Amino acid sequence: MTGEDHRHRRPDDDRPPAKGLLDDLPETGRGAGGAPRPAAARPNPFHVPQKRPAGGSRPNVIPFRGAGFDRTAAAPAAEPDPAPEPAAQPRTESAATEAAAPEAAAEPAAPEQPGAPAAAAERAGGAARRPAARESRPAAPAAPEYPPPAPAAAPVAAPASAQAAPARPAAPEYPPPAARPAAPAPADAPEAPEPAAQAPADTGDAAPAAERRTPTPTPSEDGSPVNAHAAAAQPEHPDHGPDAAAAEAAPAPEPAEPAEPAETSGRPGGGAAAAEHAYGEAERAAVYRAIRDRRDVRVGFRADPVPDDVLTRVLDAAHRAPSVGYSQPWDFIVVHDEDLRSRVHELVRVQRDEYARALPGARAQAFSGLKVEAILDTPVNVVVTVDPTRGGRHTLGRHAQPRTPGYSAALAVENLWLAARSEGLGVGWVSFFDERELARALDLPPHLEVVAYLCVGYVEDFPPEPELAMSGWARRRPLSWAVHRDHYGRRGLPGEDATSLLDETVGAITPLNQRALKEAEERQAAMTKPAGSLGVLEEVSVRLAGLAGECPPPVPEPAAVAVFAGDHGVHAQGVSGWPQEVTAQMVHNFLRGGAVVNAFAEQVGAEVTVVDVGVAADLPAVPGLLPRKIAHGTADFTQGPAMTRTQADYAVEAGIEAARDLVSAGNRCLITGDMGIGNTTPSAALIAAFTGADPAEVTGRGTGADDAMLERKIDVVRRALAANDIDTSDPVGVLAAVGGFEHAALTGFILGAAALRVPVLLDGVSAGAAAVVAAAIEPRALNACFAGHRSSEPGHAAALRHVGLRPLIDLEMRLGEGSGALLALPLLQGSVRALRDVATFGSAGVSERY
Ligand SMILES: Cc1cc2nc3c(=O)[nH]c(=O)nc-3n(C[C@H](O)[C@H](O)[C@H](O)COP(=O)(O)O)c2cc1C
């Protein structure tokens, strides 16, 4: 990182204000339907020019391809010290990743300035040697602006040496209200709220017209950060719904909308060639309109039959689809027969019930309100099949890509769908059946497969947006998430500067919404309860409102816990009493539903996803496991960096992508989980590096280390910090030096959640370490963070103190996996329900206190 680093950007920077990455998306009404912007006039709202450290450029490689990034290829050349024999440790603790420590150990003494590192290893990724910067280590982040740094009543008492403590992550745009009990003013006093012109999305104020970058604001842009939550909770389309008029009247904000393509109007681009061959304006508009307006329809069908000539036209459109080697591998079965349709309907019911049983609580409830087929409600069904053998032995193109017949048949479906839309016919695709059972019902010969079962008929209306988006089940991914330039991972729409996922994400992290914060505070004061009587939960609800940009904010459900799993080369130093293979074994356990994280997730209705970012074993492809392996474990960081710069970048990106996936899948709260035998050691190293605490203060007993092992761990952390080039002004570099893959991914996960303005509930010490790193990258990321609990691992308390987060519960847990955070989820949800549901003194006719 350099002087242009985003961490040094101040509010008066001229970077385009960016909102949450899902803001203004035309998904559920809030952001939909606006006049599209000319591509040329739209700057990339997420692009933050930033130099990468030397050696950090992205190579021409595809990430997550295992071997190329394995530590065997990336490990530093230095010969490792002979590893001490791991002490035989009685396995009285569960195979977890956090540690117990005596309570006294949780209160560190004044941070001691550790000595400068000895021969710092050159980063294996080729990064330039950095100056020995241990002195600069403590000069780290700055505190989150809300809530104010924990007062004395917080579970974690402020260290006596608070003055000497390293600076906390900064970015306080939310000044503590004057009415609150005066908290001691921290050294890093909150900044004033950002001027409206800087961040209109967060103030509700309109940007001066001269500053607007596009002339035509979207009707739905009302000046508040329209976020994924709000969008999901607001099914009305702005063109149709009750908010349309209000939205139109609202002041126009800075159009920092995510990338959308240009409207089809005016002359085609491309000069003379296009002018010669392009359709006329109206025809092009019709093509794009059919694409945009095509909808999967499941409700509101009319009984009118589909005339034969219309159905034939639509089938002819399907039959004109492109196909591999012109093999035309499809067939169409037109189904009118009532009995047959009833049998198919029954097949769907069985699958639907099975699917519903497998869903976590909050999802199951949402699913119960969804219709997934219209088999009996439509006058005709069309089955599209594929013959993967059609075209003979030498079908052109299929020899190298055996799946291309299926792709071809899917294109036939799309042609049918678009043609049907232009005819005013609704189409609903059903895939809830066992394919072979359906094939039997249709008398398909065994070499044919069912590609699509389509319910077709005239409809009362077409939904303005995908029904799954309107119901909040899932959200639309912006186009910019899907477009890469030259190599996977270089983001940017055509004509825009390519940027990295990390830069794009950090650029989208913006302050809390002042208007929503104020509204929530006023509502808390007006609720039928004594002021302040909900304690910390009041602050929680207010911050959730600021994050969501509305009051009350959406209840943070459904929630998903992502358990990032990785192994650690430092395990060879004898820092855990558990063998390394337990990481992979526990991953299997998570996937089978047999771990504590599963039990607690079930209890609170959350979904469990396991992300393999670096397990030292090959894991099978099973549902629930995201294969994002960067290497089979990190290198031993007592001998040099744990990972290359590129590996660290990829791990951070894996975390951001996981956050994006879970949020676009409809989750409104993300929960951190981790699994990695030995990972309390890199946690301690990261926390020591960023807080400046002595390793002895922040290193704990992990999964049950005895005194000798604890001493060894402390020594290992010390040696790691000495053996590596630690420069906290380059947080990803520190991750690469002494972190783990799961820490890097968790850092990305936190940043990704913050960019999407979705709360992220932090679990134990690994998440605490990641929060410290995330705050060093972008302090505002802490606005989205809620500390689920306080682990008994001493480094966790230090990390939370450093970032100014107050744990919601303290049950002396030290399991990891996401367990503590899951237990805290109902607290987050309860705080919002109270804000939303409790009557005010005025509305309930209850007298207020004298
Ligand atoms: C391969 C495929 C299978 C689908 N299966 C179902 C299904 O079983 N039930 C259902 O309600 N929708 C199904 N859909 C429809 C999608 O839910 C729908 O396309 C998506 O939500 C986007 O909405 P839109 O098509 O209106 O843009 C399927 C779509 C595809 C492409």
PDB file of N, CA, C and O and ligand atoms in Angstrom, residues 292 294-298 371-373 417 428-432 451 463 465-469, ligand 1:
ATOM      1  N   ARG A 292     -35.633  -7.800 -20.882  1.00  0.00           N
ATOM      2  CA  ARG A 292     -35.780  -7.208 -19.555  1.00  0.00           C
ATOM      3  C   ARG A 292     -37.089  -7.628 -18.890  1.00  0.00           C
ATOM      4  O   ARG A 292     -37.134  -7.861 -17.680  1.00  0.00           O
ATOM      5  N   ARG A 294     -38.977 -10.303 -19.515  1.00  0.00           N
ATOM      6  CA  ARG A 294     -39.258 -11.736 -19.362  1.00  0.00           C
ATOM      7  C   ARG A 294     -39.264 -12.072 -17.880  1.00  0.00           C
ATOM      8  O   ARG A 294     -38.393 -11.639 -17.140  1.00  0.00           O
ATOM      9  N   ARG A 295     -40.236 -12.825 -17.471  1.00  0.00           N
ATOM     10  CA  ARG A 295     -40.345 -13.188 -16.054  1.00  0.00           C
ATOM     11  C   ARG A 295     -40.703 -14.646 -15.924  1.00  0.00           C
ATOM     12  O   ARG A 295     -41.402 -15.214 -16.772  1.00  0.00           O
ATOM     13  N   ASP A 296     -40.235 -15.246 -14.890  1.00  0.00           N
ATOM     14  CA  ASP A 296     -40.735 -16.562 -14.495  1.00  0.00           C
ATOM     15  C   ASP A 296     -42.040 -16.309 -13.739  1.00  0.00           C
ATOM     16  O   ASP A 296     -42.053 -15.585 -12.747  1.00  0.00           O
ATOM     17  N   VAL A 297     -43.125 -16.893 -14.236  1.00  0.00           N
ATOM     18  CA  VAL A 297     -44.442 -16.599 -13.650  1.00  0.00           C
ATOM     19  C   VAL A 297     -45.015 -17.867 -13.031  1.00  0.00           C
ATOM     20  O   VAL A 297     -44.977 -18.947 -13.644  1.00  0.00           O
ATOM     21  N   ARG A 298     -45.543 -17.720 -11.842  1.00  0.00           N
ATOM     22  CA  ARG A 298     -46.135 -18.895 -11.173  1.00  0.00           C
ATOM     23  C   ARG A 298     -47.539 -18.617 -10.662  1.00  0.00           C
ATOM     24  O   ARG A 298     -48.249 -19.528 -10.282  1.00  0.00           O
ATOM     25  N   LYS A 371     -44.701 -20.131  -4.209  1.00  0.00           N
ATOM     26  CA  LYS A 371     -45.255 -21.115  -5.134  1.00  0.00           C
ATOM     27  C   LYS A 371     -44.157 -21.456  -6.122  1.00  0.00           C
ATOM     28  O   LYS A 371     -43.487 -20.563  -6.640  1.00  0.00           O
ATOM     29  N   VAL A 372     -43.939 -22.741  -6.380  1.00  0.00           N
ATOM     30  CA  VAL A 372     -42.811 -23.112  -7.246  1.00  0.00           C
ATOM     31  C   VAL A 372     -43.265 -23.733  -8.563  1.00  0.00           C
ATOM     32  O   VAL A 372     -42.431 -24.144  -9.357  1.00  0.00           O
ATOM     33  N   GLU A 373     -44.556 -23.797  -8.792  1.00  0.00           N
ATOM     34  CA  GLU A 373     -45.034 -24.364 -10.059  1.00  0.00           C
ATOM     35  C   GLU A 373     -46.455 -23.887 -10.337  1.00  0.00           C
ATOM     36  O   GLU A 373     -47.138 -23.398  -9.438  1.00  0.00           O
ATOM     37  N   TRP A 417     -39.031 -18.671 -24.096  1.00  0.00           N
ATOM     38  CA  TRP A 417     -39.452 -17.779 -23.005  1.00  0.00           C
ATOM     39  C   TRP A 417     -39.623 -16.348 -23.522  1.00  0.00           C
ATOM     40  O   TRP A 417     -40.595 -15.654 -23.219  1.00  0.00           O
ATOM     41  N   GLY A 428     -43.554 -20.468 -16.578  1.00  0.00           N
ATOM     42  CA  GLY A 428     -42.942 -20.806 -15.291  1.00  0.00           C
ATOM     43  C   GLY A 428     -42.166 -22.099 -15.411  1.00  0.00           C
ATOM     44  O   GLY A 428     -42.700 -23.122 -15.838  1.00  0.00           O
ATOM     45  N   TRP A 429     -40.892 -22.050 -15.098  1.00  0.00           N
ATOM     46  CA  TRP A 429     -39.989 -23.212 -15.221  1.00  0.00           C
ATOM     47  C   TRP A 429     -40.033 -23.992 -13.907  1.00  0.00           C
ATOM     48  O   TRP A 429     -39.820 -23.419 -12.841  1.00  0.00           O
ATOM     49  N   VAL A 430     -40.278 -25.273 -13.989  1.00  0.00           N
ATOM     50  CA  VAL A 430     -40.343 -26.115 -12.798  1.00  0.00           C
ATOM     51  C   VAL A 430     -39.211 -27.135 -12.838  1.00  0.00           C
ATOM     52  O   VAL A 430     -39.038 -27.837 -13.838  1.00  0.00           O
ATOM     53  N   SER A 431     -38.473 -27.220 -11.745  1.00  0.00           N
ATOM     54  CA  SER A 431     -37.409 -28.233 -11.700  1.00  0.00           C
ATOM     55  C   SER A 431     -37.490 -29.080 -10.432  1.00  0.00           C
ATOM     56  O   SER A 431     -36.564 -29.779 -10.085  1.00  0.00           O
ATOM     57  N   PHE A 432     -38.622 -28.997  -9.754  1.00  0.00           N
ATOM     58  CA  PHE A 432     -38.796 -29.772  -8.518  1.00  0.00           C
ATOM     59  C   PHE A 432     -39.297 -31.185  -8.811  1.00  0.00           C
ATOM     60  O   PHE A 432     -40.443 -31.508  -8.554  1.00  0.00           O
ATOM     61  N   VAL A 451     -34.804 -31.321 -19.755  1.00  0.00           N
ATOM     62  CA  VAL A 451     -34.091 -30.070 -19.447  1.00  0.00           C
ATOM     63  C   VAL A 451     -35.012 -29.114 -18.696  1.00  0.00           C
ATOM     64  O   VAL A 451     -34.623 -28.520 -17.693  1.00  0.00           O
ATOM     65  N   PRO A 463     -44.923  -9.947 -13.206  1.00  0.00           N
ATOM     66  CA  PRO A 463     -44.249  -9.276 -12.096  1.00  0.00           C
ATOM     67  C   PRO A 463     -43.186  -8.324 -12.641  1.00  0.00           C
ATOM     68  O   PRO A 463     -42.518  -8.655 -13.620  1.00  0.00           O
ATOM     69  N   GLU A 465     -40.431  -7.481 -11.302  1.00  0.00           N
ATOM     70  CA  GLU A 465     -39.095  -7.992 -10.964  1.00  0.00           C
ATOM     71  C   GLU A 465     -39.236  -9.474 -10.676  1.00  0.00           C
ATOM     72  O   GLU A 465     -40.342  -9.964 -10.443  1.00  0.00           O
ATOM     73  N   PRO A 466     -38.120 -10.209 -10.671  1.00  0.00           N
ATOM     74  CA  PRO A 466     -38.228 -11.629 -10.307  1.00  0.00           C
ATOM     75  C   PRO A 466     -38.979 -11.796  -8.988  1.00  0.00           C
ATOM     76  O   PRO A 466     -38.727 -11.065  -8.028  1.00  0.00           O
ATOM     77  N   GLU A 467     -39.890 -12.738  -8.986  1.00  0.00           N
ATOM     78  CA  GLU A 467     -40.704 -12.907  -7.780  1.00  0.00           C
ATOM     79  C   GLU A 467     -39.851 -13.260  -6.565  1.00  0.00           C
ATOM     80  O   GLU A 467     -40.165 -12.882  -5.447  1.00  0.00           O
ATOM     81  N   LEU A 468     -38.769 -13.981  -6.808  1.00  0.00           N
ATOM     82  CA  LEU A 468     -37.916 -14.341  -5.676  1.00  0.00           C
ATOM     83  C   LEU A 468     -37.219 -13.117  -5.092  1.00  0.00           C
ATOM     84  O   LEU A 468     -36.886 -13.083  -3.910  1.00  0.00           O
ATOM     85  N   ALA A 469     -36.990 -12.121  -5.925  1.00  0.00           N
ATOM     86  CA  ALA A 469     -36.427 -10.873  -5.410  1.00  0.00           C
ATOM     87  C   ALA A 469     -37.494 -10.083  -4.671  1.00  0.00           C
ATOM     88  O   ALA A 469     -37.252  -9.530  -3.595  1.00  0.00           O
TER      89      ALA A 469
HETATM   90  C1  LIG B   1     -32.903 -24.012 -14.667  1.00  0.00           C
HETATM   91  C2  LIG B   1     -34.021 -23.299 -13.991  1.00  0.00           C
HETATM   92  C3  LIG B   1     -34.843 -23.980 -13.123  1.00  0.00           C
HETATM   93  C4  LIG B   1     -35.877 -23.315 -12.453  1.00  0.00           C
HETATM   94  N1  LIG B   1     -36.692 -24.012 -11.617  1.00  0.00           N
HETATM   95  C5  LIG B   1     -37.700 -23.367 -10.980  1.00  0.00           C
HETATM   96  C6  LIG B   1     -38.605 -24.073 -10.135  1.00  0.00           C
HETATM   97  O1  LIG B   1     -38.531 -25.278  -9.959  1.00  0.00           O
HETATM   98  N2  LIG B   1     -39.579 -23.392  -9.529  1.00  0.00           N
HETATM   99  C7  LIG B   1     -39.701 -22.058  -9.681  1.00  0.00           C
HETATM  100  O2  LIG B   1     -40.594 -21.475  -9.086  1.00  0.00           O
HETATM  101  N3  LIG B   1     -38.878 -21.348 -10.509  1.00  0.00           N
HETATM  102  C8  LIG B   1     -37.889 -21.989 -11.161  1.00  0.00           C
HETATM  103  N4  LIG B   1     -37.072 -21.285 -12.001  1.00  0.00           N
HETATM  104  C9  LIG B   1     -37.299 -19.859 -12.214  1.00  0.00           C
HETATM  105  C10 LIG B   1     -36.345 -18.976 -11.430  1.00  0.00           C
HETATM  106  O3  LIG B   1     -36.701 -18.971 -10.088  1.00  0.00           O
HETATM  107  C11 LIG B   1     -36.377 -17.588 -12.020  1.00  0.00           C
HETATM  108  O4  LIG B   1     -35.911 -17.655 -13.342  1.00  0.00           O
HETATM  109  C12 LIG B   1     -35.527 -16.621 -11.246  1.00  0.00           C
HETATM  110  O5  LIG B   1     -36.073 -16.429  -9.988  1.00  0.00           O
HETATM  111  C13 LIG B   1     -35.410 -15.285 -11.943  1.00  0.00           C
HETATM  112  O6  LIG B   1     -36.677 -14.745 -12.176  1.00  0.00           O
HETATM  113  P1  LIG B   1     -37.102 -14.287 -13.621  1.00  0.00           P
HETATM  114  O7  LIG B   1     -37.029 -15.487 -14.491  1.00  0.00           O
HETATM  115  O8  LIG B   1     -38.520 -13.767 -13.457  1.00  0.00           O
HETATM  116  O9  LIG B   1     -36.158 -13.226 -14.060  1.00  0.00           O
HETATM  117  C14 LIG B   1     -36.067 -21.938 -12.685  1.00  0.00           C
HETATM  118  C15 LIG B   1     -35.233 -21.265 -13.574  1.00  0.00           C
HETATM  119  C16 LIG B   1     -34.238 -21.931 -14.234  1.00  0.00           C
HETATM  120  C17 LIG B   1     -33.367 -21.173 -15.216  1.00  0.00           C
END
